[in-house]
Amino acid sequence: MERTFLMVKPDGVQRNLVGEIVSRFEKKGFKLVGAKLMSVDRALAENHYAEHKERPFFGDLVEFITSSPVFAMVWEGEGVIATARKMMGSTNPADAAPGTIRGDYGVQMSQNIIHGSDSPESAKREINLFFSQDEALTYEKAV
Ligand code: CMP
């Protein structure tokens, strides 16, 4: 079954949005298979955001993501990568539709509350970066 990596960023944790965000994905019908509150160190941040290394905002991005804890998650379900991206809304909260997480709670591009993998390749890479094999579980769920 498809899996994706989602992360409530420092602004989302600071603003007490972890429960609300988990709840949205639970209610949608996806299965939570891994989750932890954690600090992101510089090496992990630079690795995670490697594709943005040459962008002018890279330094600020690394600074921000290492500034205070994040809530890292692995979610499972049919089409979860694309559907989670729809539920998150556009990267820039100013463009994100009401009803999406960023549309409802975000204002700034640099503090856009949540990160989600954008493809099966990045989902696999990001899950492996943030979670050891025994931290992402396999279990049956009745509903
Ligand atoms: P995320 O989905 O975590 O992936 C990369 C992040 O870089 C993105 O969310 C934004 O928070 C940030 N980002 C992308 N473009 C810009 C930009 N032009 N200025 C500042 N931050 C940006």
PDB file of C-alpha atoms and ligand atoms in Angstrom:
ATOM      1  CA  MET A   1       0.000   0.000   0.000  1.00  0.00           C
ATOM      2  CA  GLU A   2       1.185   3.530  -0.798  1.00  0.00           C
ATOM      3  CA  ARG A   3       2.889   5.519   1.945  1.00  0.00           C
ATOM      4  CA  THR A   4       3.844   9.178   2.308  1.00  0.00           C
ATOM      5  CA  PHE A   5       5.935  11.291   4.640  1.00  0.00           C
ATOM      6  CA  LEU A   6       4.194  14.259   6.274  1.00  0.00           C
ATOM      7  CA  MET A   7       5.762  16.659   8.757  1.00  0.00           C
ATOM      8  CA  VAL A   8       4.138  19.344  10.875  1.00  0.00           C
ATOM      9  CA  LYS A   9       6.794  22.057  10.757  1.00  0.00           C
ATOM     10  CA  PRO A  10       7.970  24.107  13.774  1.00  0.00           C
ATOM     11  CA  ASP A  11       5.281  26.765  13.216  1.00  0.00           C
ATOM     12  CA  GLY A  12       2.525  24.127  13.230  1.00  0.00           C
ATOM     13  CA  VAL A  13       3.830  22.530  16.433  1.00  0.00           C
ATOM     14  CA  GLN A  14       4.232  25.940  18.111  1.00  0.00           C
ATOM     15  CA  ARG A  15       0.664  26.867  17.163  1.00  0.00           C
ATOM     16  CA  ASN A  16      -0.821  23.642  18.595  1.00  0.00           C
ATOM     17  CA  LEU A  17      -1.958  22.356  15.206  1.00  0.00           C
ATOM     18  CA  VAL A  18      -0.597  18.786  15.555  1.00  0.00           C
ATOM     19  CA  GLY A  19      -3.900  17.331  16.792  1.00  0.00           C
ATOM     20  CA  GLU A  20      -5.963  19.153  14.168  1.00  0.00           C
ATOM     21  CA  ILE A  21      -3.681  17.991  11.361  1.00  0.00           C
ATOM     22  CA  VAL A  22      -3.558  14.356  12.527  1.00  0.00           C
ATOM     23  CA  SER A  23      -7.336  14.442  12.878  1.00  0.00           C
ATOM     24  CA  ARG A  24      -7.852  15.583   9.284  1.00  0.00           C
ATOM     25  CA  PHE A  25      -5.881  12.665   7.865  1.00  0.00           C
ATOM     26  CA  GLU A  26      -7.506  10.181  10.272  1.00  0.00           C
ATOM     27  CA  LYS A  27     -10.993  11.361   9.344  1.00  0.00           C
ATOM     28  CA  LYS A  28     -10.162  11.204   5.659  1.00  0.00           C
ATOM     29  CA  GLY A  29      -9.532   7.484   6.150  1.00  0.00           C
ATOM     30  CA  PHE A  30      -5.766   7.201   5.966  1.00  0.00           C
ATOM     31  CA  LYS A  31      -3.799   4.998   8.354  1.00  0.00           C
ATOM     32  CA  LEU A  32      -1.132   6.439  10.641  1.00  0.00           C
ATOM     33  CA  VAL A  33       1.778   3.983  10.648  1.00  0.00           C
ATOM     34  CA  GLY A  34       4.546   6.112  12.195  1.00  0.00           C
ATOM     35  CA  ALA A  35       4.783   9.354  14.191  1.00  0.00           C
ATOM     36  CA  LYS A  36       7.213  11.191  16.447  1.00  0.00           C
ATOM     37  CA  LEU A  37       7.966  14.620  17.854  1.00  0.00           C
ATOM     38  CA  MET A  38      11.613  15.275  17.082  1.00  0.00           C
ATOM     39  CA  SER A  39      14.324  17.873  16.599  1.00  0.00           C
ATOM     40  CA  VAL A  40      15.785  18.137  13.105  1.00  0.00           C
ATOM     41  CA  ASP A  41      19.550  18.680  13.130  1.00  0.00           C
ATOM     42  CA  ARG A  42      21.410  20.618  10.465  1.00  0.00           C
ATOM     43  CA  ALA A  43      22.627  17.507   8.585  1.00  0.00           C
ATOM     44  CA  LEU A  44      19.114  16.033   8.368  1.00  0.00           C
ATOM     45  CA  ALA A  45      17.651  19.399   7.287  1.00  0.00           C
ATOM     46  CA  GLU A  46      20.248  19.871   4.543  1.00  0.00           C
ATOM     47  CA  ASN A  47      19.723  16.311   3.325  1.00  0.00           C
ATOM     48  CA  HIS A  48      15.911  16.587   3.373  1.00  0.00           C
ATOM     49  CA  TYR A  49      15.946  19.884   1.463  1.00  0.00           C
ATOM     50  CA  ALA A  50      18.929  19.010  -0.800  1.00  0.00           C
ATOM     51  CA  GLU A  51      16.942  19.789  -3.972  1.00  0.00           C
ATOM     52  CA  HIS A  52      16.663  23.428  -2.818  1.00  0.00           C
ATOM     53  CA  LYS A  53      20.386  23.811  -2.031  1.00  0.00           C
ATOM     54  CA  GLU A  54      20.981  26.450  -4.714  1.00  0.00           C
ATOM     55  CA  ARG A  55      17.849  28.478  -3.948  1.00  0.00           C
ATOM     56  CA  PRO A  56      18.264  31.842  -2.174  1.00  0.00           C
ATOM     57  CA  PHE A  57      15.940  30.787   0.648  1.00  0.00           C
ATOM     58  CA  PHE A  58      17.861  27.559   1.461  1.00  0.00           C
ATOM     59  CA  GLY A  59      19.695  28.995   4.494  1.00  0.00           C
ATOM     60  CA  ASP A  60      16.493  30.351   6.024  1.00  0.00           C
ATOM     61  CA  LEU A  61      14.703  27.068   5.297  1.00  0.00           C
ATOM     62  CA  VAL A  62      17.342  25.049   7.173  1.00  0.00           C
ATOM     63  CA  GLU A  63      17.407  27.619   9.975  1.00  0.00           C
ATOM     64  CA  PHE A  64      13.635  27.439  10.358  1.00  0.00           C
ATOM     65  CA  ILE A  65      13.221  23.649  10.267  1.00  0.00           C
ATOM     66  CA  THR A  66      15.959  23.218  12.903  1.00  0.00           C
ATOM     67  CA  SER A  67      14.614  26.018  15.130  1.00  0.00           C
ATOM     68  CA  SER A  68      12.236  23.901  17.244  1.00  0.00           C
ATOM     69  CA  PRO A  69      10.591  20.427  17.134  1.00  0.00           C
ATOM     70  CA  VAL A  70       8.665  19.014  14.215  1.00  0.00           C
ATOM     71  CA  PHE A  71       6.063  16.236  14.228  1.00  0.00           C
ATOM     72  CA  ALA A  72       7.115  13.643  11.646  1.00  0.00           C
ATOM     73  CA  MET A  73       4.590  11.106  10.345  1.00  0.00           C
ATOM     74  CA  VAL A  74       4.172   8.239   7.919  1.00  0.00           C
ATOM     75  CA  TRP A  75       0.665   7.781   6.514  1.00  0.00           C
ATOM     76  CA  GLU A  76      -0.630   4.912   4.424  1.00  0.00           C
ATOM     77  CA  GLY A  77      -3.553   4.550   1.999  1.00  0.00           C
ATOM     78  CA  GLU A  78      -4.653   4.437  -1.595  1.00  0.00           C
ATOM     79  CA  GLY A  79      -3.416   7.547  -3.406  1.00  0.00           C
ATOM     80  CA  VAL A  80      -2.200   9.050  -0.119  1.00  0.00           C
ATOM     81  CA  ILE A  81       0.711  10.998  -1.702  1.00  0.00           C
ATOM     82  CA  ALA A  82      -1.467  13.044  -4.075  1.00  0.00           C
ATOM     83  CA  THR A  83      -4.475  13.305  -1.759  1.00  0.00           C
ATOM     84  CA  ALA A  84      -2.375  14.532   1.159  1.00  0.00           C
ATOM     85  CA  ARG A  85      -0.917  17.233  -1.120  1.00  0.00           C
ATOM     86  CA  LYS A  86      -4.469  18.321  -2.024  1.00  0.00           C
ATOM     87  CA  MET A  87      -5.436  18.412   1.656  1.00  0.00           C
ATOM     88  CA  MET A  88      -2.329  20.515   2.427  1.00  0.00           C
ATOM     89  CA  GLY A  89      -3.080  23.095  -0.299  1.00  0.00           C
ATOM     90  CA  SER A  90      -0.676  25.189  -2.385  1.00  0.00           C
ATOM     91  CA  THR A  91       2.883  25.650  -1.088  1.00  0.00           C
ATOM     92  CA  ASN A  92       2.247  29.371  -0.689  1.00  0.00           C
ATOM     93  CA  PRO A  93      -0.531  29.683   1.924  1.00  0.00           C
ATOM     94  CA  ALA A  94      -1.643  32.918   0.219  1.00  0.00           C
ATOM     95  CA  ASP A  95      -2.687  30.821  -2.788  1.00  0.00           C
ATOM     96  CA  ALA A  96      -4.043  27.856  -0.819  1.00  0.00           C
ATOM     97  CA  ALA A  97      -7.788  27.289  -1.004  1.00  0.00           C
ATOM     98  CA  PRO A  98      -9.942  27.577   2.124  1.00  0.00           C
ATOM     99  CA  GLY A  99     -10.571  24.110   3.490  1.00  0.00           C
ATOM    100  CA  THR A 100      -6.965  23.058   2.977  1.00  0.00           C
ATOM    101  CA  ILE A 101      -4.510  23.023   5.894  1.00  0.00           C
ATOM    102  CA  ARG A 102      -2.386  25.875   4.539  1.00  0.00           C
ATOM    103  CA  GLY A 103      -5.457  27.738   3.299  1.00  0.00           C
ATOM    104  CA  ASP A 104      -7.051  27.592   6.741  1.00  0.00           C
ATOM    105  CA  TYR A 105      -3.996  28.192   8.940  1.00  0.00           C
ATOM    106  CA  GLY A 106      -1.100  29.673   6.975  1.00  0.00           C
ATOM    107  CA  VAL A 107      -0.011  33.116   5.832  1.00  0.00           C
ATOM    108  CA  GLN A 108       3.660  32.960   4.811  1.00  0.00           C
ATOM    109  CA  MET A 109       5.479  30.822   2.250  1.00  0.00           C
ATOM    110  CA  SER A 110       8.399  30.222   4.629  1.00  0.00           C
ATOM    111  CA  GLN A 111       6.096  29.133   7.471  1.00  0.00           C
ATOM    112  CA  ASN A 112       3.590  26.952   5.685  1.00  0.00           C
ATOM    113  CA  ILE A 113       2.820  24.568   8.559  1.00  0.00           C
ATOM    114  CA  ILE A 114       3.249  21.215   6.867  1.00  0.00           C
ATOM    115  CA  HIS A 115       5.505  19.353   4.461  1.00  0.00           C
ATOM    116  CA  GLY A 116       4.364  16.416   2.338  1.00  0.00           C
ATOM    117  CA  SER A 117       6.220  14.208  -0.142  1.00  0.00           C
ATOM    118  CA  ASP A 118       5.508  15.132  -3.768  1.00  0.00           C
ATOM    119  CA  SER A 119       6.153  11.750  -5.477  1.00  0.00           C
ATOM    120  CA  PRO A 120       6.606   8.049  -4.704  1.00  0.00           C
ATOM    121  CA  GLU A 121      10.388   8.522  -5.010  1.00  0.00           C
ATOM    122  CA  SER A 122      10.520  11.407  -2.541  1.00  0.00           C
ATOM    123  CA  ALA A 123       8.120   9.590  -0.178  1.00  0.00           C
ATOM    124  CA  LYS A 124      10.459   6.605  -0.039  1.00  0.00           C
ATOM    125  CA  ARG A 125      13.525   8.819   0.394  1.00  0.00           C
ATOM    126  CA  GLU A 126      11.970  10.996   3.097  1.00  0.00           C
ATOM    127  CA  ILE A 127      10.454   8.087   5.075  1.00  0.00           C
ATOM    128  CA  ASN A 128      13.882   6.426   5.138  1.00  0.00           C
ATOM    129  CA  LEU A 129      15.555   9.681   6.154  1.00  0.00           C
ATOM    130  CA  PHE A 130      13.295  10.321   9.129  1.00  0.00           C
ATOM    131  CA  PHE A 131      12.223   6.826  10.261  1.00  0.00           C
ATOM    132  CA  SER A 132      14.118   3.634  10.998  1.00  0.00           C
ATOM    133  CA  GLN A 133      12.531   0.474   9.615  1.00  0.00           C
ATOM    134  CA  ASP A 134      10.971  -0.596  12.946  1.00  0.00           C
ATOM    135  CA  GLU A 135       9.446   2.860  13.580  1.00  0.00           C
ATOM    136  CA  ALA A 136       6.996   2.590  10.664  1.00  0.00           C
ATOM    137  CA  LEU A 137       4.570  -0.166  11.563  1.00  0.00           C
ATOM    138  CA  THR A 138       2.495  -2.643   9.618  1.00  0.00           C
ATOM    139  CA  TYR A 139      -0.830  -3.496  11.265  1.00  0.00           C
ATOM    140  CA  GLU A 140      -4.445  -4.306  10.481  1.00  0.00           C
ATOM    141  CA  LYS A 141      -7.146  -1.719  11.051  1.00  0.00           C
ATOM    142  CA  ALA A 142     -10.846  -2.568  11.150  1.00  0.00           C
ATOM    143  CA  VAL A 143     -12.129   0.804   9.887  1.00  0.00           C
TER     144      VAL A 143
HETATM  145  P1  CMP B   1       8.067  22.464   1.600  1.00  0.00           P
HETATM  146  O1  CMP B   1       6.907  21.744   1.011  1.00  0.00           O
HETATM  147  O2  CMP B   1       8.515  22.036   2.955  1.00  0.00           O
HETATM  148  O3  CMP B   1       9.297  22.385   0.587  1.00  0.00           O
HETATM  149  C1  CMP B   1      10.281  23.380   0.485  1.00  0.00           C
HETATM  150  C2  CMP B   1       9.920  24.598   1.279  1.00  0.00           C
HETATM  151  O4  CMP B   1      10.626  25.738   0.913  1.00  0.00           O
HETATM  152  C3  CMP B   1       8.466  24.948   1.049  1.00  0.00           C
HETATM  153  O5  CMP B   1       7.665  24.008   1.695  1.00  0.00           O
HETATM  154  C4  CMP B   1       8.406  26.375   1.563  1.00  0.00           C
HETATM  155  O6  CMP B   1       8.215  26.426   2.958  1.00  0.00           O
HETATM  156  C5  CMP B   1       9.814  26.869   1.242  1.00  0.00           C
HETATM  157  N1  CMP B   1       9.812  27.750   0.079  1.00  0.00           N
HETATM  158  C6  CMP B   1       9.547  27.434  -1.195  1.00  0.00           C
HETATM  159  N2  CMP B   1       9.679  28.509  -1.990  1.00  0.00           N
HETATM  160  C7  CMP B   1      10.052  29.530  -1.186  1.00  0.00           C
HETATM  161  C8  CMP B   1      10.346  30.901  -1.414  1.00  0.00           C
HETATM  162  N3  CMP B   1      10.266  31.442  -2.631  1.00  0.00           N
HETATM  163  N4  CMP B   1      10.684  31.644  -0.345  1.00  0.00           N
HETATM  164  C9  CMP B   1      10.765  31.114   0.886  1.00  0.00           C
HETATM  165  N5  CMP B   1      10.503  29.814   1.163  1.00  0.00           N
HETATM  166  C10 CMP B   1      10.149  29.051   0.134  1.00  0.00           C
END
